[in-house]
Tab-separated table of C-alpha atoms in Angstrom:
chain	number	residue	atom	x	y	z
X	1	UNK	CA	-57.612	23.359	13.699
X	2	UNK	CA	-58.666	19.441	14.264
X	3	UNK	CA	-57.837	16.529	12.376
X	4	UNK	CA	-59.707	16.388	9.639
X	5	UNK	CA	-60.178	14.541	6.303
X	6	UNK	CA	-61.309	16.266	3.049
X	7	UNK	CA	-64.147	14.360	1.554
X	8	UNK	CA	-63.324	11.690	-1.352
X	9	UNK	CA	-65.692	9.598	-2.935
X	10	UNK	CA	-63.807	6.619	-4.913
X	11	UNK	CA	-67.760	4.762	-4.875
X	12	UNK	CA	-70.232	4.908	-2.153
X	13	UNK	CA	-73.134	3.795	-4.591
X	14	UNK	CA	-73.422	0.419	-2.636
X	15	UNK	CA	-73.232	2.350	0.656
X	16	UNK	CA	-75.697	4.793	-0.627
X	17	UNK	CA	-77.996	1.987	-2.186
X	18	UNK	CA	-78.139	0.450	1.104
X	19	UNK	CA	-78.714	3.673	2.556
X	20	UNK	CA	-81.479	4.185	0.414
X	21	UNK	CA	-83.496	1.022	1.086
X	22	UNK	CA	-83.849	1.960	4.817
X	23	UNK	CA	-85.797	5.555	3.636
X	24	UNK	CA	-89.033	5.163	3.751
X	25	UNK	CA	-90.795	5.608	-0.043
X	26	UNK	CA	-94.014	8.361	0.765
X	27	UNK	CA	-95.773	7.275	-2.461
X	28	UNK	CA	-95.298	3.840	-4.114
X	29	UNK	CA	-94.805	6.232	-7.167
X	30	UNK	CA	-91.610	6.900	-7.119
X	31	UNK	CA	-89.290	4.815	-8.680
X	32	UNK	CA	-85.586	5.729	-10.013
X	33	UNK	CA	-86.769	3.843	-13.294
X	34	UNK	CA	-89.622	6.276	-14.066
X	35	UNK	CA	-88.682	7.486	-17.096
X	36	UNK	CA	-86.783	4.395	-18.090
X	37	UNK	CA	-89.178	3.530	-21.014
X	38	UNK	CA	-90.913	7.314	-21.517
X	39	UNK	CA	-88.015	9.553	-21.140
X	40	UNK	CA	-84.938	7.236	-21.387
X	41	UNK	CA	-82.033	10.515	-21.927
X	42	UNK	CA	-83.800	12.843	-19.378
X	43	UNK	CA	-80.666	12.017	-16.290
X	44	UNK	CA	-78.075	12.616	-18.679
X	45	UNK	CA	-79.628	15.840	-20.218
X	46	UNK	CA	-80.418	17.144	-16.993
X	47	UNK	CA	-76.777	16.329	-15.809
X	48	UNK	CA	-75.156	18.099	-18.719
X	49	UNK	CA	-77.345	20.980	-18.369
X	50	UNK	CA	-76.414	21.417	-14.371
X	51	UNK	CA	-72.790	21.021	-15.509
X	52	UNK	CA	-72.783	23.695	-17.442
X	53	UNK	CA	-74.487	26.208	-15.204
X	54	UNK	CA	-72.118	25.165	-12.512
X	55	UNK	CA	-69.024	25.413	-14.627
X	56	UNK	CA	-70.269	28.890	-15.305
X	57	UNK	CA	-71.240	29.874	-12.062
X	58	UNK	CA	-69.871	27.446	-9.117
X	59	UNK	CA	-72.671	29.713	-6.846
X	60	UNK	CA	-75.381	28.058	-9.088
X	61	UNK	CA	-74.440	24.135	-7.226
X	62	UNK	CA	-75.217	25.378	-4.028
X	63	UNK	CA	-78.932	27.522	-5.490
X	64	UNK	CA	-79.980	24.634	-6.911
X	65	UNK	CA	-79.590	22.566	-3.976
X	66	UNK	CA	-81.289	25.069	-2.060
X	67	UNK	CA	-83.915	25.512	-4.083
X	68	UNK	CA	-84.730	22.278	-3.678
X	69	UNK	CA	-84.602	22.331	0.049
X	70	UNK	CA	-87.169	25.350	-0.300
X	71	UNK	CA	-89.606	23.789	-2.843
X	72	UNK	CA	-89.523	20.098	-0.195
X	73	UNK	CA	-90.415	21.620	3.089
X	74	UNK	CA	-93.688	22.438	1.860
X	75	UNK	CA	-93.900	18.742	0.186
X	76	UNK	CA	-91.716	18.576	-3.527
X	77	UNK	CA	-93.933	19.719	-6.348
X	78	UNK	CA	-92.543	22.478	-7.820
X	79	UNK	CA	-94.836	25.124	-6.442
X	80	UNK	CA	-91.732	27.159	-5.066
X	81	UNK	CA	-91.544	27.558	-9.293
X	82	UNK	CA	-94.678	29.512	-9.719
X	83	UNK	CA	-94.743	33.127	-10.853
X	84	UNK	CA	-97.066	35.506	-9.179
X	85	UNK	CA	-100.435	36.383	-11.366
X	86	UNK	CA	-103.040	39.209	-10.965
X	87	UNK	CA	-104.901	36.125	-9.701
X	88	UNK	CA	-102.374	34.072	-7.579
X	89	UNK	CA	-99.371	34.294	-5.505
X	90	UNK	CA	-96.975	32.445	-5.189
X	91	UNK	CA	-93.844	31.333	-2.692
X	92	UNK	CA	-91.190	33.276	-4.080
X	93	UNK	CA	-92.129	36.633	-2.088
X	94	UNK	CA	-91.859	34.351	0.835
X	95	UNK	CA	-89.685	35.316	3.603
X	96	UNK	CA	-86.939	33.022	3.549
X	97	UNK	CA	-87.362	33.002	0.144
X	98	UNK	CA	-87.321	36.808	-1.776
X	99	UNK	CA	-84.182	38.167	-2.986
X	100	UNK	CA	-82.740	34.792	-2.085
X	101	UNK	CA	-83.920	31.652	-4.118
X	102	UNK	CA	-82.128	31.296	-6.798
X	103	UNK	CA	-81.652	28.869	-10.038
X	104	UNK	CA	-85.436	29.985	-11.592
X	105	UNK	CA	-83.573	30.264	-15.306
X	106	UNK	CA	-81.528	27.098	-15.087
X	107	UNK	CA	-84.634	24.623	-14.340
X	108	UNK	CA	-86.744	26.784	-17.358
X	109	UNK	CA	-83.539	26.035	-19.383
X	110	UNK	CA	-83.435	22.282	-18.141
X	111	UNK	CA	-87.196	22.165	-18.710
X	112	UNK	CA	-86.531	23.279	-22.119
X	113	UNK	CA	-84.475	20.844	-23.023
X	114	UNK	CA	-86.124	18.008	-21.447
X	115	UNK	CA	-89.549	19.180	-23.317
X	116	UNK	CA	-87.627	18.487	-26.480
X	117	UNK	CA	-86.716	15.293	-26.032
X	118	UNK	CA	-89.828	14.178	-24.313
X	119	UNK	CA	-92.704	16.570	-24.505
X	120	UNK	CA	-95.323	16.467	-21.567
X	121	UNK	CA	-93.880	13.578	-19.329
X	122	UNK	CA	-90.799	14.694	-16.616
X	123	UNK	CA	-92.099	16.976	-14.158
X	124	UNK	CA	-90.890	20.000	-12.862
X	125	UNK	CA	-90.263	18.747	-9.229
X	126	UNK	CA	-88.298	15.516	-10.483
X	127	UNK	CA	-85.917	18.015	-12.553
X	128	UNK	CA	-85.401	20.240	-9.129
X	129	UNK	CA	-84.652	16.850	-7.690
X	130	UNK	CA	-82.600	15.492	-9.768
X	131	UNK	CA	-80.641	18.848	-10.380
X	132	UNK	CA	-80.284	19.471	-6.382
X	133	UNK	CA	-78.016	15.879	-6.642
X	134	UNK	CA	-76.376	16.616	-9.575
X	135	UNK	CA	-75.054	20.027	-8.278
X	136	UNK	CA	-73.517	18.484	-5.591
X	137	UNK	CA	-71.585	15.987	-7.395
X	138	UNK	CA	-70.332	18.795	-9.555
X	139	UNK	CA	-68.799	20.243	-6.853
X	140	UNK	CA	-67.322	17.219	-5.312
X	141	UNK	CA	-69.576	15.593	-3.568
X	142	UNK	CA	-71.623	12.475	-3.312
X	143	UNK	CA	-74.096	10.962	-5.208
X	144	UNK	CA	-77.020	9.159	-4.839
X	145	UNK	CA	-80.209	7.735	-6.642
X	146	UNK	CA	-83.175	9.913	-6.824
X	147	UNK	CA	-86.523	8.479	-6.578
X	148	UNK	CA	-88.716	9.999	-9.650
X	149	UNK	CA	-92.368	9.908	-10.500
X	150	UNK	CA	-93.346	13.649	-8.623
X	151	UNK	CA	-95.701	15.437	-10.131
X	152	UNK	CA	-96.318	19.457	-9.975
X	153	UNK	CA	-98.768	21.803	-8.017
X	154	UNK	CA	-101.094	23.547	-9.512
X	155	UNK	CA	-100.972	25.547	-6.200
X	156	UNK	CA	-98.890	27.502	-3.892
X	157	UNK	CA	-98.573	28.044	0.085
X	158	UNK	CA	-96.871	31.413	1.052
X	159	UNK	CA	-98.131	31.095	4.387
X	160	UNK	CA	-96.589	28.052	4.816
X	161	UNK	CA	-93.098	28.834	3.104
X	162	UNK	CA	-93.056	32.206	5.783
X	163	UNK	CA	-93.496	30.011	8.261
X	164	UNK	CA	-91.850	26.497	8.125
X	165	UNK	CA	-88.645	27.149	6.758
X	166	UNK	CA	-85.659	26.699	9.075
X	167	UNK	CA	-84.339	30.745	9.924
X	168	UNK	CA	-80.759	30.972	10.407
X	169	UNK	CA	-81.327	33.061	13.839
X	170	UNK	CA	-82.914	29.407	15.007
X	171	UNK	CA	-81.098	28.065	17.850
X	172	UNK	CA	-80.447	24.093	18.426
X	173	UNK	CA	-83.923	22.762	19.838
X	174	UNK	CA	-85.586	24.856	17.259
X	175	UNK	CA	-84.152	23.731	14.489
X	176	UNK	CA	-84.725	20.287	15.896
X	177	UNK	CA	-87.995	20.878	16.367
X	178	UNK	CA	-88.536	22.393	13.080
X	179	UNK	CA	-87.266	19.300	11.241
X	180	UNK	CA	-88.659	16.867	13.127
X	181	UNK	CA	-91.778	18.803	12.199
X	182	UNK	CA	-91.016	17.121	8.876
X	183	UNK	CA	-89.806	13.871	10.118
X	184	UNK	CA	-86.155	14.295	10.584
X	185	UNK	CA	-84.306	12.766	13.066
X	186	UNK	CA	-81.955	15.803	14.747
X	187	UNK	CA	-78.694	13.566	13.061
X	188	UNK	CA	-80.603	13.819	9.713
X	189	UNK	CA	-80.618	17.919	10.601
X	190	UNK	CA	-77.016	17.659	11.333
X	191	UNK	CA	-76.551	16.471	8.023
X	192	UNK	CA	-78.394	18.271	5.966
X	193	UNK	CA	-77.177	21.396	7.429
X	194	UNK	CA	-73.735	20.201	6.358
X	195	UNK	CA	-75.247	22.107	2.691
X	196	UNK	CA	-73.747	25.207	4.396
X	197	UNK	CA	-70.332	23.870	2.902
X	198	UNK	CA	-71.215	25.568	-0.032
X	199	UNK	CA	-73.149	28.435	-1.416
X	200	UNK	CA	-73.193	31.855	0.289
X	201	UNK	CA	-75.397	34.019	2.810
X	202	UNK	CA	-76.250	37.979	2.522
X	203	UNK	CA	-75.123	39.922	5.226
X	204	UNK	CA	-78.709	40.560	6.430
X	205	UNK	CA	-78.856	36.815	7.819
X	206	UNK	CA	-75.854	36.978	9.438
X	207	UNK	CA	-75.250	40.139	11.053
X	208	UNK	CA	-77.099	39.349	14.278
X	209	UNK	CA	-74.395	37.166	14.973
X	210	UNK	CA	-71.247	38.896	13.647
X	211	UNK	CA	-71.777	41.926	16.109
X	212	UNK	CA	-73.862	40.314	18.872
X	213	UNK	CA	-72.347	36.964	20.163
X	214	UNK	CA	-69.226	35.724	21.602
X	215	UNK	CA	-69.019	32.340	20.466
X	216	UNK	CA	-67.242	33.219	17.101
X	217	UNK	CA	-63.536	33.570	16.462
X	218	UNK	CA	-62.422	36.876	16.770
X	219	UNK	CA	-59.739	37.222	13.603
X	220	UNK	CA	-62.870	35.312	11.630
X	221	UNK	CA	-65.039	38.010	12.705
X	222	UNK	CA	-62.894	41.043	11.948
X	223	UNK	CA	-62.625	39.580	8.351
X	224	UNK	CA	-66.480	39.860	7.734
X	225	UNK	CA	-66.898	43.251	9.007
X	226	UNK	CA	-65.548	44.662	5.851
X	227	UNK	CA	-68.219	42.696	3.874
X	228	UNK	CA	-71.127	43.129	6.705
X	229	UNK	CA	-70.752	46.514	8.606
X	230	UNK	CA	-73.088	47.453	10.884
X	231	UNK	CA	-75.671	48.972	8.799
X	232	UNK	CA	-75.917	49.234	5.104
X	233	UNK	CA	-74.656	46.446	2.967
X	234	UNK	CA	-77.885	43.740	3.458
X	235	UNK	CA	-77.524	41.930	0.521
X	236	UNK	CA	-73.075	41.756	0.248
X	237	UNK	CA	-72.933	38.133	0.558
X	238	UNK	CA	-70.065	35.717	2.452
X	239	UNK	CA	-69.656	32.014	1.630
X	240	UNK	CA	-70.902	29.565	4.356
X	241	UNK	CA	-67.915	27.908	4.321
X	242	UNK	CA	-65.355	30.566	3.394
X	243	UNK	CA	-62.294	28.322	3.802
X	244	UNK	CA	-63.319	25.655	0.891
X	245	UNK	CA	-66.676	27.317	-0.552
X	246	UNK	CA	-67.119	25.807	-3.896
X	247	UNK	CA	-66.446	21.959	-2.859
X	248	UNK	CA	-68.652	19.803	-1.396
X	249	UNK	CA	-66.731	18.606	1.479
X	250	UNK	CA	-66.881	18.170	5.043
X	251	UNK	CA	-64.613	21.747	6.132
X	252	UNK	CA	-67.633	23.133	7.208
X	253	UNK	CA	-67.504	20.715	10.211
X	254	UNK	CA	-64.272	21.610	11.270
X	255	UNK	CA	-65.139	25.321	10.743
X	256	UNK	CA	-67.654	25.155	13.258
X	257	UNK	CA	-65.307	23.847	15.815
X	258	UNK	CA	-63.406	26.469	15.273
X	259	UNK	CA	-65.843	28.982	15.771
X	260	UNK	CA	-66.171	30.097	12.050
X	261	UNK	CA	-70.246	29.354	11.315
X	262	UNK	CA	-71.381	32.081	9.244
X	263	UNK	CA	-74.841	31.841	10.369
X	264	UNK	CA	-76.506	31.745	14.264
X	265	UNK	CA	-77.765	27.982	13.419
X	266	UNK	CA	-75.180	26.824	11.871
X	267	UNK	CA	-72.876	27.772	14.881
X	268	UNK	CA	-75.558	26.146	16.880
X	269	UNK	CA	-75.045	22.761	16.151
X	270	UNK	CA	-71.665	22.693	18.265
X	271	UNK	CA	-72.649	24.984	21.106
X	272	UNK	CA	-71.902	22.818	24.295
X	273	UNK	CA	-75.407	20.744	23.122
X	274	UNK	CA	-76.397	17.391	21.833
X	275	UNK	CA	-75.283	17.922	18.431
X	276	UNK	CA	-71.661	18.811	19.242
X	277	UNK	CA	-70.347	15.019	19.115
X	278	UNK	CA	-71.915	14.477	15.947
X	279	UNK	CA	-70.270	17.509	14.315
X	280	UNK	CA	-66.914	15.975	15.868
X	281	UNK	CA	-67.132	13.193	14.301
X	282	UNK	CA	-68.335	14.648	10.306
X	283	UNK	CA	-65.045	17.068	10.591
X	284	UNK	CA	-62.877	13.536	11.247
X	285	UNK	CA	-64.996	10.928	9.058
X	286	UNK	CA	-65.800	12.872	5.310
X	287	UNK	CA	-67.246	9.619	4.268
X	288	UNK	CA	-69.923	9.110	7.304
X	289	UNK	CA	-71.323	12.529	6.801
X	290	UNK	CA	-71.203	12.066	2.692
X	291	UNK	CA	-73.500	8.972	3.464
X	292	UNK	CA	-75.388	10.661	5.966
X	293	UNK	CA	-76.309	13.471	3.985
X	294	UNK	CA	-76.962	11.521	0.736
X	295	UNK	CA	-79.265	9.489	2.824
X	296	UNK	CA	-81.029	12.535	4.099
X	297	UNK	CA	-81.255	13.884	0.773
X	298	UNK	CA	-83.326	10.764	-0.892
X	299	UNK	CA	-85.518	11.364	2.701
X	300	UNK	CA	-85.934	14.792	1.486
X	301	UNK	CA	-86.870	14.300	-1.690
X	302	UNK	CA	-89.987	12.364	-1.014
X	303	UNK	CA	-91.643	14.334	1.669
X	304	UNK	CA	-95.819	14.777	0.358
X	305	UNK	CA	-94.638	14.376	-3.301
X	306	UNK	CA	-98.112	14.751	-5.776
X	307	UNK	CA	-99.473	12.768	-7.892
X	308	UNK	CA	-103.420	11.975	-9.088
X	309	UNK	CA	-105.751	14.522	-10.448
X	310	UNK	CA	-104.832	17.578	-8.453
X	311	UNK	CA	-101.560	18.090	-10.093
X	312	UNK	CA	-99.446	17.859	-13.292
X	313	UNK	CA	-97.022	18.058	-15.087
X	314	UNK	CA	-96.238	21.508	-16.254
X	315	UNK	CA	-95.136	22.388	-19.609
X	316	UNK	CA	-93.935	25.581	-18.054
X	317	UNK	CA	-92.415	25.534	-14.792
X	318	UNK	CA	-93.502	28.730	-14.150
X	319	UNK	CA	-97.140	28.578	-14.440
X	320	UNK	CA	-99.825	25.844	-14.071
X	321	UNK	CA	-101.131	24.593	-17.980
């Protein structure tokens, strides 16, 4: 395997403050001092609360952070939250989404909470923001300073979660393309799929690849079979990284080098192409892709966030008021 360094974060919040000042702010909105005056405890109760739902289920870091990604691709408002009615449907039959989003009880639990302590004022999408962060740094990883002010849909796009969520059968110019659909630089995909270090996929998504392609270690291969066969089995799940899978570090890098991505696209991103140097240098430099990512992350978090009349702020995450 290649040199590599495991990620450790003594302090990057300068590097990630400076970071953050070159992300562009969608809505003058958001601020990270909000709820300073309205809803001064809601950080710290939402970090306690994703504590404990990590500490009891390490998988739950990696949902949350997904979820996230899920709700923000179709702008952040929460509307990946909404149950189906007799009247309305929502996201979560979605493709890319059924029987694999994740994490619905711990934001009603975190809304909960935060409705105690400050009835009517934090959103929905800021506590699926601010959870996504502090999931990662429960597992390890970096922090940084999430932008708040978001409000919630009142609305839902199925059509659009089917169709502009990243597949993992998406090879390297389509998942470019399919960020930069949503202003990502391909680097800023490179990092964000750097996720994949924790959390786990269902066998569905990644047996394509397991008994189809050549570029994938053979001995790594022969271990997933057991999990994946060749029929049967769709939902037995693998972690992305299966070498560190619950820390937030930077093994996923060097697992790709080796020929150990789980998933088509993540194995894409060093396939002879344009993203292989960049993937060199995240397995070597843990720091550079911790700042990367954070940075991507705040860039995230404010693509087409709501605000004005045609949204709110949901008492129930799970239904408009």
């Amino acid at each position: 395997m290649s040199p590599m360094r495991r990620l450790s974060y003594p302090s990057l919040n300068l590097v990630l403050l400076g970071c953050l000042l070159a992300v562009q702010i969608v809505f003058a909105q958001l601020s990270d001092s909000y709820y300073a005056t309205t809803c001064p405890n809601v950080l710290p109760t939402i970090q306690a609360a994703v504590r404990a739902a990590v500490a009891n289920e390490s998988r739950m870091g990696a949902s949350l952070l997904r979820l996230h990604f899920h709700d923000c691709f179709g702008g952040c408002d929460a509307s990946i939250l909404l149950d189906d009615t007799a009247n309305f449907t929502g996201e979560k039959t979605a493709g890319p989404n059924a029987n694999s989003v994740r994490g619905f009880d711990v934001i009603d639990t975190i809304k909960s909470q935060v409705e105690s302590i400050c009835p009517g004022i934090v959103s929905c999408a800021d506590i699926v923001a601010v959870a996504a962060r502090d999931s990662v740094v429960a597992l390890g990883g970096p922090s940084w300073v999430v932008p708040l002010g978001r409000k919630d849909s009142t609305t839902a796009n199925l059509t659009a979660a089917n169709t502009d969520l990243p597949a993992p059968s998406l090879n390297l110019a389509a998942l470019i393309t399919a960020f930069a659909n949503k202003g990502f630089t391909a680097n800023e995909m490179v990092a964000l799929s750097g996720g994949h270090t924790i959390g786990q996929a269902r066998c569905t998504t990644f047996r394509a690849r397991l008994y189809n392609e050549n570029s994938i270690d053979a001995s790594f291969a022969a271990s997933l079979k057991a999990t994946c066969p060749s029929s049967g089995g769709d939902n037995n799940l693998t972690s992305l990284d299966v070498t560190t899978p619950t820390t937030f570090d930077n093994v996923y890098f060097a697992n790709l080098l080796n020929q150990k991505g789980l998933l088509h696209s993540d194995q894409q991103l060093f396939s002879g192409g344009s993203a292989d140097s960049q993937v060199r240098s995240y397995s070597n430099n843990a720091t550079a892709f911790a700042v990367d990512f954070a940075n991507a992350m705040v860039k995230m978090g404010n693509l087409s966030p709501l605000a004005g009349t045609s949204s709110q702020v949901r008492t129930n995450c799970r239904k408009v008021n």
